[in-house]
CSV table of C-alpha atoms in Angstrom, one decimal:
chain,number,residue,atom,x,y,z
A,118,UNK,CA,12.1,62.0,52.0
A,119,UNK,CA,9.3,63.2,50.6
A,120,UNK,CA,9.8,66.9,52.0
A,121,UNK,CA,12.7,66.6,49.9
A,122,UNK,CA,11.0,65.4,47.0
A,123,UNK,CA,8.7,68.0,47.5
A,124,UNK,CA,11.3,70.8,47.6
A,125,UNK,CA,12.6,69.6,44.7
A,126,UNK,CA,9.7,69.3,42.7
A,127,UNK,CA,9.2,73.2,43.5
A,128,UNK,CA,12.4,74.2,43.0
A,129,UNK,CA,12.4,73.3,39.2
A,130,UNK,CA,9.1,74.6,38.3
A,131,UNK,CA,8.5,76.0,35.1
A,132,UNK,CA,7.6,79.5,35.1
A,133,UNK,CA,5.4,79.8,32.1
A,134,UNK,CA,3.6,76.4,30.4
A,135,UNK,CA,6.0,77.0,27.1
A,136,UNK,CA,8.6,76.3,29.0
A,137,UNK,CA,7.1,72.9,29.5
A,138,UNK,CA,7.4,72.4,25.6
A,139,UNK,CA,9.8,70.5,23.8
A,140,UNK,CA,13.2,72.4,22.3
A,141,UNK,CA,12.5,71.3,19.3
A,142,UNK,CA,8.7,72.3,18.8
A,143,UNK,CA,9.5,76.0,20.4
A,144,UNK,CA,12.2,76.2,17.2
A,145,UNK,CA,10.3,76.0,14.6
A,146,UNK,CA,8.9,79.1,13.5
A,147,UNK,CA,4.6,79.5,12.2
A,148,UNK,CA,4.0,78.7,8.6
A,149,UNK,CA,4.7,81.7,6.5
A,150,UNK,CA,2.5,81.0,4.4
A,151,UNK,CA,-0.6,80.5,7.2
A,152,UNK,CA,0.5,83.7,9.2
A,153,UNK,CA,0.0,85.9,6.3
A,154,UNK,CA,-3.1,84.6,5.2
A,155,UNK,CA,-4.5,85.4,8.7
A,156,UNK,CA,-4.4,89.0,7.7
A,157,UNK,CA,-6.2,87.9,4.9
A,158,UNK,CA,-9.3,87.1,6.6
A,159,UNK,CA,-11.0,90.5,8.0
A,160,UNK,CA,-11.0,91.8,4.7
A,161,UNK,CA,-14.3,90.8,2.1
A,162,UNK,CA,-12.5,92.7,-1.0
A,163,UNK,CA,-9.4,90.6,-1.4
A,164,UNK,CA,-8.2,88.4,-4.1
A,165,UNK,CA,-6.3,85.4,-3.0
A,166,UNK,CA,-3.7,83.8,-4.7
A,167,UNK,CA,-2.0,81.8,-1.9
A,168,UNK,CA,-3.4,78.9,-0.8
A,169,UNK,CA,-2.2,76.3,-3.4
A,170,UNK,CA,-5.4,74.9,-3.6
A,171,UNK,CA,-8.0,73.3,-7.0
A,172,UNK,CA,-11.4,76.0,-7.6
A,173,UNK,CA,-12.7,73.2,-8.6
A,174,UNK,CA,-15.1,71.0,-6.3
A,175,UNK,CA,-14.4,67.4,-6.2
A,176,UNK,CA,-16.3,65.7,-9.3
A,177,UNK,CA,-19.5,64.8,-8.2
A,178,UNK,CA,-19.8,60.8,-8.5
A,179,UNK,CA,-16.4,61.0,-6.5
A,180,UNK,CA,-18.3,62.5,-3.9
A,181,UNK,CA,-21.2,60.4,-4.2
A,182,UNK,CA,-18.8,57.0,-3.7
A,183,UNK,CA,-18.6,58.6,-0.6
A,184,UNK,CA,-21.9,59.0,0.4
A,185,UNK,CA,-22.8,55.4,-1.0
A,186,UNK,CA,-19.9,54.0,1.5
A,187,UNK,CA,-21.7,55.6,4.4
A,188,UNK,CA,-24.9,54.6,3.4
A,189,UNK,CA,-24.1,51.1,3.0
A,190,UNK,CA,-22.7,51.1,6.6
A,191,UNK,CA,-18.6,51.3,5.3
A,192,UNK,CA,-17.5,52.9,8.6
A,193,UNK,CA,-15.0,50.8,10.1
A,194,UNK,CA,-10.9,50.7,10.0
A,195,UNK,CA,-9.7,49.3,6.8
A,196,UNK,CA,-6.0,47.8,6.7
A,197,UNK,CA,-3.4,50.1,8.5
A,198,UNK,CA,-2.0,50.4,5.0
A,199,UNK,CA,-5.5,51.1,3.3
A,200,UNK,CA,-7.7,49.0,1.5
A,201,UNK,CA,-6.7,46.8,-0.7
A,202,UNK,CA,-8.6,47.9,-3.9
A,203,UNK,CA,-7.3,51.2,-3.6
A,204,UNK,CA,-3.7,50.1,-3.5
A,205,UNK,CA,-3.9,48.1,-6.2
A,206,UNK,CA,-5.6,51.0,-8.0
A,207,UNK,CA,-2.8,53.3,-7.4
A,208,UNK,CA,0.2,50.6,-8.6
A,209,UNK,CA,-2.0,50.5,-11.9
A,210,UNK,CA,-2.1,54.0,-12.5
A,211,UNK,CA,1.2,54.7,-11.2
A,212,UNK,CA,2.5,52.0,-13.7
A,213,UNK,CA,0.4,53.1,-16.3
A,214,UNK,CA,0.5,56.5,-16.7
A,215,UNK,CA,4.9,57.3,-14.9
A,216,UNK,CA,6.4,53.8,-15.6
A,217,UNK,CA,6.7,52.7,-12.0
A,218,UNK,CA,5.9,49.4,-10.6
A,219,UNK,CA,4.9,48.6,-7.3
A,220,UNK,CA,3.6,45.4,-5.6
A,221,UNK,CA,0.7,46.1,-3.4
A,222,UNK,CA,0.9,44.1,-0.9
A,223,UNK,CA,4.1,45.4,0.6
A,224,UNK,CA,5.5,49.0,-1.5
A,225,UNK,CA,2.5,51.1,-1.2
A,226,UNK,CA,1.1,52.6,1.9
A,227,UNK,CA,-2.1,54.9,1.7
A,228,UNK,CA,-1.7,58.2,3.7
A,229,UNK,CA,-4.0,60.7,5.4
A,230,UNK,CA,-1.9,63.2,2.5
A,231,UNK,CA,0.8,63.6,1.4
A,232,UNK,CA,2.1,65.5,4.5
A,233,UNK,CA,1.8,62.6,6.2
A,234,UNK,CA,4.1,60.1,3.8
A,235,UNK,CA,6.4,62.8,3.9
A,236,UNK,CA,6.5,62.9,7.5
A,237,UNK,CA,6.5,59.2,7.7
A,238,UNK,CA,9.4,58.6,5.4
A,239,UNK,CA,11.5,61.1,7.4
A,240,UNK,CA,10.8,59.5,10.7
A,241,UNK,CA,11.3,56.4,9.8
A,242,UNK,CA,15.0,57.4,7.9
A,243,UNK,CA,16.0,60.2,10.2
A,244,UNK,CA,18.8,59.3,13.0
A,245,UNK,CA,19.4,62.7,14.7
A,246,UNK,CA,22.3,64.3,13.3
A,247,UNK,CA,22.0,63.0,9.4
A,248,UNK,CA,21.7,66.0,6.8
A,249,UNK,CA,19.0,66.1,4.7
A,250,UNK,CA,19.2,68.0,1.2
A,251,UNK,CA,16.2,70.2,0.2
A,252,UNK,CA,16.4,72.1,-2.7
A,253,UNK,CA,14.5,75.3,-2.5
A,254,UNK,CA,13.0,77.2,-3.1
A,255,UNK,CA,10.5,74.3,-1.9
A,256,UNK,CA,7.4,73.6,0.1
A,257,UNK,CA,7.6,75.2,3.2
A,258,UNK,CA,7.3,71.9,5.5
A,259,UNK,CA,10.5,69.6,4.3
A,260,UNK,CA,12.6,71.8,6.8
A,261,UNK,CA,10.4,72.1,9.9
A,262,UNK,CA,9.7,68.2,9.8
A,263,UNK,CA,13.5,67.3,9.4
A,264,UNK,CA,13.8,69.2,12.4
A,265,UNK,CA,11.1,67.6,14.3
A,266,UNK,CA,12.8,64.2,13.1
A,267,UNK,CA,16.4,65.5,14.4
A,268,UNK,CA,18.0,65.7,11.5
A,269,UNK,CA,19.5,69.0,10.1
A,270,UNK,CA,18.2,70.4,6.9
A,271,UNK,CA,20.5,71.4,3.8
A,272,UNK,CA,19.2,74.2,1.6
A,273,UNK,CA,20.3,74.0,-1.8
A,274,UNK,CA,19.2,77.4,-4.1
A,275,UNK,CA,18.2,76.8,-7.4
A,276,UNK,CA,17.8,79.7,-9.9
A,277,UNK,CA,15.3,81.4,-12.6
A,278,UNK,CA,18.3,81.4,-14.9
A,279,UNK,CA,17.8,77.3,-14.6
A,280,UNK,CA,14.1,77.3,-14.6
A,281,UNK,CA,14.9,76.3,-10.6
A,282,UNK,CA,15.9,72.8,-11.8
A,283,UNK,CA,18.3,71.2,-9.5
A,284,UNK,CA,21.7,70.9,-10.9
A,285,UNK,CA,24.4,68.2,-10.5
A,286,UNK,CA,27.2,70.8,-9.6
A,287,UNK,CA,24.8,72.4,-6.9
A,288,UNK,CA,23.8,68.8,-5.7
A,289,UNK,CA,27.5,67.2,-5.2
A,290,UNK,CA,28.7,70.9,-3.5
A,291,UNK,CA,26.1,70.4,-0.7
A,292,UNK,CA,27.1,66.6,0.0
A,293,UNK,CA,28.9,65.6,3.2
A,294,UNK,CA,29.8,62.6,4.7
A,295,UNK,CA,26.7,62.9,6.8
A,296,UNK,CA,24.0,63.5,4.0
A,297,UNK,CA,21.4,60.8,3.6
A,298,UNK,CA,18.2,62.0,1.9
A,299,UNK,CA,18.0,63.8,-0.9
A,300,UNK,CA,14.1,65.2,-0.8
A,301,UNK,CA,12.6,66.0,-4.5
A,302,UNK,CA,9.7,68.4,-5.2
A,303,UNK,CA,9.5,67.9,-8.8
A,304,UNK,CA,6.8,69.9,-10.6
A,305,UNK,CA,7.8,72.7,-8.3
A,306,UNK,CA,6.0,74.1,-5.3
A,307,UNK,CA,6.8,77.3,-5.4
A,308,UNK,CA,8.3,78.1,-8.8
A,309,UNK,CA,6.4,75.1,-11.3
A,310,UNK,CA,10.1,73.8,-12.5
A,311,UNK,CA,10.2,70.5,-13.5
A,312,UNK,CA,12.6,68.3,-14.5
A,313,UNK,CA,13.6,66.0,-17.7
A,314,UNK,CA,14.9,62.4,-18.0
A,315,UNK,CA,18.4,64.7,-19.2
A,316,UNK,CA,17.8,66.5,-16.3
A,317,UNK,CA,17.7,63.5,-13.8
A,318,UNK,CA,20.0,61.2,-15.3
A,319,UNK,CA,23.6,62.9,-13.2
A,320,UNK,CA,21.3,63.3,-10.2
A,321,UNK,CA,20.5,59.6,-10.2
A,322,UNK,CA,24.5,59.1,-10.7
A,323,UNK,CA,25.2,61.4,-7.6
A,324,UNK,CA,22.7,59.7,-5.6
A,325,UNK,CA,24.1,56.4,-6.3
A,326,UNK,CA,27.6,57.1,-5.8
A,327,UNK,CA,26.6,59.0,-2.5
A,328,UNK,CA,24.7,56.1,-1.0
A,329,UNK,CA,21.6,58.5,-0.3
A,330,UNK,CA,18.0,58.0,-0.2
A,331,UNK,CA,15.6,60.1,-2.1
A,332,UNK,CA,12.2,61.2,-1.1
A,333,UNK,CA,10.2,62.4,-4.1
A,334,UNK,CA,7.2,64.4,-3.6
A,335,UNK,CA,5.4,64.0,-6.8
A,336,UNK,CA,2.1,65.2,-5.6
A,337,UNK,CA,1.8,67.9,-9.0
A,338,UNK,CA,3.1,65.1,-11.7
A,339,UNK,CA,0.0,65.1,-13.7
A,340,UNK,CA,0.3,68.7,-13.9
A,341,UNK,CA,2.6,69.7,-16.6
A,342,UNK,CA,2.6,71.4,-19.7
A,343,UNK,CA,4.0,70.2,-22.8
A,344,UNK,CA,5.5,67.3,-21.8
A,345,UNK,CA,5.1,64.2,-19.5
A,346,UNK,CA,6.6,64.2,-16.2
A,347,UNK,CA,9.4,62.2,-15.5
A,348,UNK,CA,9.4,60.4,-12.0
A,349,UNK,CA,12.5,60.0,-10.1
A,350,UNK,CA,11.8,56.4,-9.0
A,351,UNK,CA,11.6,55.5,-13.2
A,352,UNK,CA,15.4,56.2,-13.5
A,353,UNK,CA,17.4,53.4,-14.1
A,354,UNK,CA,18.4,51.9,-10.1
A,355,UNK,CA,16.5,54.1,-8.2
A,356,UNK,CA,13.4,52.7,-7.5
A,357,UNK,CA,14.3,51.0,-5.1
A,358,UNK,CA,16.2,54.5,-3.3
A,359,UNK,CA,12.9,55.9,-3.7
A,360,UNK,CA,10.0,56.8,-1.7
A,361,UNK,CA,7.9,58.2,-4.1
A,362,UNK,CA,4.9,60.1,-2.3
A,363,UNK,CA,2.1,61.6,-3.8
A,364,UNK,CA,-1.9,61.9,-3.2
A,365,UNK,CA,-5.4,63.1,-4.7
A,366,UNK,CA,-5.4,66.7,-3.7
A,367,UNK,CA,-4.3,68.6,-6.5
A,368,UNK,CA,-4.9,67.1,-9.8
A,369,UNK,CA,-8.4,65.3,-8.7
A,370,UNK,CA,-9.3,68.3,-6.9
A,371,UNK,CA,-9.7,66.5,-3.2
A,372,UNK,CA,-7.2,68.7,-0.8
A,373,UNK,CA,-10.3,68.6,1.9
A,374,UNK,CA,-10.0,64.7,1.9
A,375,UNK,CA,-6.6,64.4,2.8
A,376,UNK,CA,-6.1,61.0,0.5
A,377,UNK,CA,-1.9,60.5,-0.2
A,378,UNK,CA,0.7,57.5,-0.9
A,379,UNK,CA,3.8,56.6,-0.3
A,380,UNK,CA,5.9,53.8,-2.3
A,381,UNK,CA,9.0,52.2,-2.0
A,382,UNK,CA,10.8,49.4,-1.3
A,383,UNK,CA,9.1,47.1,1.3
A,384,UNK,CA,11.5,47.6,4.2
A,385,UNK,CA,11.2,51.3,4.1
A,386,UNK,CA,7.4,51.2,3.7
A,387,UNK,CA,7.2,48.6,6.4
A,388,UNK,CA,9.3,50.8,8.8
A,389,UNK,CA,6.8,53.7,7.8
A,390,UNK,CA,3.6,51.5,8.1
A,391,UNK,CA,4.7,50.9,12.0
A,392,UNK,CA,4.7,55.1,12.7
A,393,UNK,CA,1.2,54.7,10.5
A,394,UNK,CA,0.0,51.9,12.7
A,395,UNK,CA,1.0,54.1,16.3
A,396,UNK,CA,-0.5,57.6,14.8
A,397,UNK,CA,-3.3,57.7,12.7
A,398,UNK,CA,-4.0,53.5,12.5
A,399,UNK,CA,-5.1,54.4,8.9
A,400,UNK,CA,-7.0,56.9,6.6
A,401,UNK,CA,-10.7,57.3,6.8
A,402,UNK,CA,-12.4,54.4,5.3
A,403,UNK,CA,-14.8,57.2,3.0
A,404,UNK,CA,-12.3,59.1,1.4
A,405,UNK,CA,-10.5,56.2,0.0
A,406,UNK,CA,-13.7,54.6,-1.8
A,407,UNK,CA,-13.9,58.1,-3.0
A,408,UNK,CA,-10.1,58.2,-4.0
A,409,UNK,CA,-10.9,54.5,-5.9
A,410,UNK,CA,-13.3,56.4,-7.9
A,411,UNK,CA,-11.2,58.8,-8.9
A,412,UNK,CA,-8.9,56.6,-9.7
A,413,UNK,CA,-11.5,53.9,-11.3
A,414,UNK,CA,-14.0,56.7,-13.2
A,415,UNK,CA,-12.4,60.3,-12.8
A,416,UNK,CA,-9.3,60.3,-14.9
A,417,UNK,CA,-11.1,62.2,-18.0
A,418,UNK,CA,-12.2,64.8,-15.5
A,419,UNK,CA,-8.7,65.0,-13.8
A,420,UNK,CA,-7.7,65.9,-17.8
A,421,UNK,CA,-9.8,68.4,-18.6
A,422,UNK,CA,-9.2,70.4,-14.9
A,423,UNK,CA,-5.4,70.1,-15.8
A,424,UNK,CA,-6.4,72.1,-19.6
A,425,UNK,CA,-7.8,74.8,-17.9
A,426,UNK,CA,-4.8,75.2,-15.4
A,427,UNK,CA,-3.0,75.7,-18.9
A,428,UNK,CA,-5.6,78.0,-20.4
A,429,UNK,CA,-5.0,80.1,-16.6
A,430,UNK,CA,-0.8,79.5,-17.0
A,431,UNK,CA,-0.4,81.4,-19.9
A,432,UNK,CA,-2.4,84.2,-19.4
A,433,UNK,CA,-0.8,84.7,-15.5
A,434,UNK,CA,2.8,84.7,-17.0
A,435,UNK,CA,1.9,86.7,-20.0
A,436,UNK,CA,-0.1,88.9,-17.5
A,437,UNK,CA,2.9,89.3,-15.1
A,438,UNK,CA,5.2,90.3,-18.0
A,439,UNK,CA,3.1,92.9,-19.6
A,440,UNK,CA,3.2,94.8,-15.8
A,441,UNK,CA,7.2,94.3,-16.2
A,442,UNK,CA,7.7,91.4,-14.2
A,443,UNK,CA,9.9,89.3,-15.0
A,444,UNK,CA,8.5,85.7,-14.9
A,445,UNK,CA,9.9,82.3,-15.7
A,446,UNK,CA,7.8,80.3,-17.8
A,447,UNK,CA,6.4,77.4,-15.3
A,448,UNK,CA,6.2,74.3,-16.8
A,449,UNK,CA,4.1,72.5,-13.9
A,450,UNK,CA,1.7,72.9,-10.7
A,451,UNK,CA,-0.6,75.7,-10.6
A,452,UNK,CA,1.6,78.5,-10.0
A,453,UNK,CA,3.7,81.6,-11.0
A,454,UNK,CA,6.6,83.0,-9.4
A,455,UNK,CA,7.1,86.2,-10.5
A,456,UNK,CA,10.6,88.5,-9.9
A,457,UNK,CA,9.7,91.5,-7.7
A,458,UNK,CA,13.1,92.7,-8.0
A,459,UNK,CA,12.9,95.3,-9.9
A,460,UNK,CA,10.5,97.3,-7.9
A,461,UNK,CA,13.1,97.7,-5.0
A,462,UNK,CA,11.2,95.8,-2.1
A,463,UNK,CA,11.9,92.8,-0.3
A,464,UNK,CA,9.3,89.8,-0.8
A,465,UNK,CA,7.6,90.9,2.7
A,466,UNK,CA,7.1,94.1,1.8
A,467,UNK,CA,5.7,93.8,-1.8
A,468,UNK,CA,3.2,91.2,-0.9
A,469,UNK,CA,1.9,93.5,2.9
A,470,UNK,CA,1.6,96.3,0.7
A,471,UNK,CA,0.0,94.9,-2.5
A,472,UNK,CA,-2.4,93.4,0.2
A,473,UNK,CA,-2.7,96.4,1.8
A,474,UNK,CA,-2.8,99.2,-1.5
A,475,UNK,CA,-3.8,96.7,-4.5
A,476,UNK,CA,-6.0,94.3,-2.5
A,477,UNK,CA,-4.6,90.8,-3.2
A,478,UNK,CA,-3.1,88.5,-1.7
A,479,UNK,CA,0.1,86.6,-2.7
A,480,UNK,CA,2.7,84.2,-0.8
A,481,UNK,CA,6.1,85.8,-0.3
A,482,UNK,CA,8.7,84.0,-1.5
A,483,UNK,CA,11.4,84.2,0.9
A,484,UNK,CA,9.1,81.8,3.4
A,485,UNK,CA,10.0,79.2,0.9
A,486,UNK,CA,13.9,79.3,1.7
A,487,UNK,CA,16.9,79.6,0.0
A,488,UNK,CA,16.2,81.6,-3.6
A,489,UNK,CA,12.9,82.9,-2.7
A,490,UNK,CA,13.7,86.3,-1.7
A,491,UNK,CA,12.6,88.8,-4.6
A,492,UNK,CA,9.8,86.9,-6.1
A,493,UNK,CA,6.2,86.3,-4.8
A,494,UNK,CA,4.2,83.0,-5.2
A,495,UNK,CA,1.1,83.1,-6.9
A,496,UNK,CA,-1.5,80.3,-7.0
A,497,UNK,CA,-3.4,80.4,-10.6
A,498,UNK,CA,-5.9,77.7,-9.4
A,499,UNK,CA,-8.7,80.2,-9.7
A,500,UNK,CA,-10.8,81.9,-12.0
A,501,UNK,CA,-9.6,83.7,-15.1
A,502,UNK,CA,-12.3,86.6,-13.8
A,503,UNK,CA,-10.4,86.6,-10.4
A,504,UNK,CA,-7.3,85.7,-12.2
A,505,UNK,CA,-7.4,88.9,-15.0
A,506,UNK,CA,-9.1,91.3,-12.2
A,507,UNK,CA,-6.2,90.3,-9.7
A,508,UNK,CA,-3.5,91.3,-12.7
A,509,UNK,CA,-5.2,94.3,-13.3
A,510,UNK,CA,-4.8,95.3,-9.6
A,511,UNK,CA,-1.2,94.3,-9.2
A,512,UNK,CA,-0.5,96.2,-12.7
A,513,UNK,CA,-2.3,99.3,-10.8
A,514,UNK,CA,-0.2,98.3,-7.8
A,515,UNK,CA,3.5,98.0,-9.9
A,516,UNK,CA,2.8,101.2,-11.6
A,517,UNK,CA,2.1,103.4,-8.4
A,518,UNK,CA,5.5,102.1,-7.0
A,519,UNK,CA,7.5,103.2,-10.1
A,520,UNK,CA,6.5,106.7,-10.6
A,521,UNK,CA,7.1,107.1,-6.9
């Protein structure tokens, strides 16, 4: 018998250790976004405007609530769903500056960032098989994490001609009898579309009617221009459809201390806290006195970072249009996504040879899905030296290509 077992054992060896990995993890394909930027690195003369990313350092009293915490000897777990100070700081402000109440105790969950409640809420929704509707063009990880979840991802394309705001006509074509969550990326990574109350009001319908649940990544809603944003979870019955995630990164400048949040109703935030409990047990006990600063003492700062993201908005778009871009006005986040149509290249091509010939470095937008072909994504969270040298290159660049 144990010959046999033996035999057996050597008969089904794998012949290489990849074949020892799952079906699912082999599927999914590298970040675009990461794999291009590795070309990025063995060159000092670049200017990058990929990684979506804040120039600015974390304010420094945030940084020093850190420091205090370890001094004072604050190194231990805190509550699987974070400390209680902090959550209660984040229903404040979440209630006081977007309209939406949550309790706590049970509807909010503290993250190690945003990735992670994102992650989370699809694990915890996902029975293998169920659709899940991503507009795009989007942030590159809604797909891959569906498919680690077993579900099957829906791309639905959105268009310049709309600003890339999701429609109700495009939203009720994609619907099947199997679609369950409807996943939101409103201000837009990678386009900066948002969306209105107007514009939410026959989504909210169509996501009532279909019995779906919405995942709203709100991690850019303090950054917009002009107007306020308008959270998902505020419309009138979804709340409680909503798991409204968001985090520290981008508007108080902290993407290195990977602080997010997740909030919703208590069963789904309960079912999420259980993954929480088996993974990470809970984010690091430093970064979230340092995110209750930022909440407590940071929110004037947070302001005047979002001004100069404005100040850098206009002159990006107005840059990309004198070269003979066309460029849709973005009315969030921190960046621009420019048409690259006219020059005759794919996406992949314009941004390897404007790295290669005009020395920077920009995202191309067909790694973002569905819509993304002919346009490049270009981060504007960075100087307006690096920012006005960069358009000068890319003008250089644009030029070269048109007289042949």
């Amino acid at each position: 018998m144990i010959k046999e077992d033996s035999e057996q054992t050597v008969s089904v060896r794998r012949e290489s250790m990849a074949d020892y990995l799952s079906p699912l993890v082999r599927g999914i394909k590298p970040s675009g976004i990461r794999r291009f930027f590795d070309l990025v690195s063995s060159r000092k003369d670049i200017i990058t405007l990929g990684v979506g990313e804040p120039d600015f350092v974390t304010p420094w009293h945030v940084r020093e609530a850190a420091v205090y915490s370890l001094e004072t000897g604050k190194t231990q777990y805190t509550s699987n769903a974070g400390m209680p100070e902090l959550r209660g700081a984040i229903g404040q402000y979440l209630n006081d500056s977007f309209a939406v109440e949550y309790n706590p105790a049970n509807e909010i969950l503290v993250t190690v960032g945003g990735s992670e409640a994102i992650d989370l809420a699809l694990r915890a929704l996902i029975t293998p098989g169920d659709e899940i509707l991503i507009p795009e063009p989007c942030y590159i990880s809604y797909s891959p994490i569906t498919s680690l979840s077993g579900g099957v991802a829906v791309g639905i394309e959105t268009f310049a001609a709309d600003n890339f705001k999701l429609r109700a006509d495009q939203l009720k074509a994609a619907i099947t009898p199997r679609s369950k969550v409807l996943i939101l990326c409103y201000p837009s990574n990678p386009t900066g579309g948002i969306m209105t109350r107007e514009d939410w009001l026959p989504i909210a319908k169509l996501v009532e009617e279909n019995d779906l649940i919405v995942i709203s990544d709100e991690i850019y809603a303090e950054l917009t221009y002009g107007s306020n944003h308008v959270s998902f979870a505020a419309m009138p019955g979804m709340k409680d459809r909503t798991i409204l995630v968001s985090g520290f990164s981008k508007a108080f400048a902290m993407t290195g201390w990977r602080m997010g949040y997740a909030c919703g109703h208590s069963d789904l935030i309960a079912a999420m806290l259980k993954i929480h409990q088996y993974t990470v047990m809970c984010a690091p006990i430093m970064a979230q006195y340092a995110a209750l600063e930022a909440l407590q003492h940071g929110l004037e700062e947070k302001d005047r970072m979002i001004e100069s993201y404005n100040q850098r908005r206009r002159l990006v778009v107005k840059g990309f249009r004198d070269i003979g871009l066309e460029c849709h006005e973005p009315q969030g986040a921190f960046y621009a996504f420019p048409s690259i149509a006219s020059t005759g290249l794919t996406s992949e091509q314009f941004a390897q040879r404007l790295l290669e010939e005009g020395g920077v470095a920009a995202v191309p937008g067909d790694v973002f899905g569905l819509g993304g072909e002919g346009h490049i994504r270009c981060s504007y969270a960075t100087s307006v030296t690096q920012l006005t040298e960069a358009l000068d290159r890319i003008g250089q660049f644009v030029h070269k290509l048109k007289q042949g």
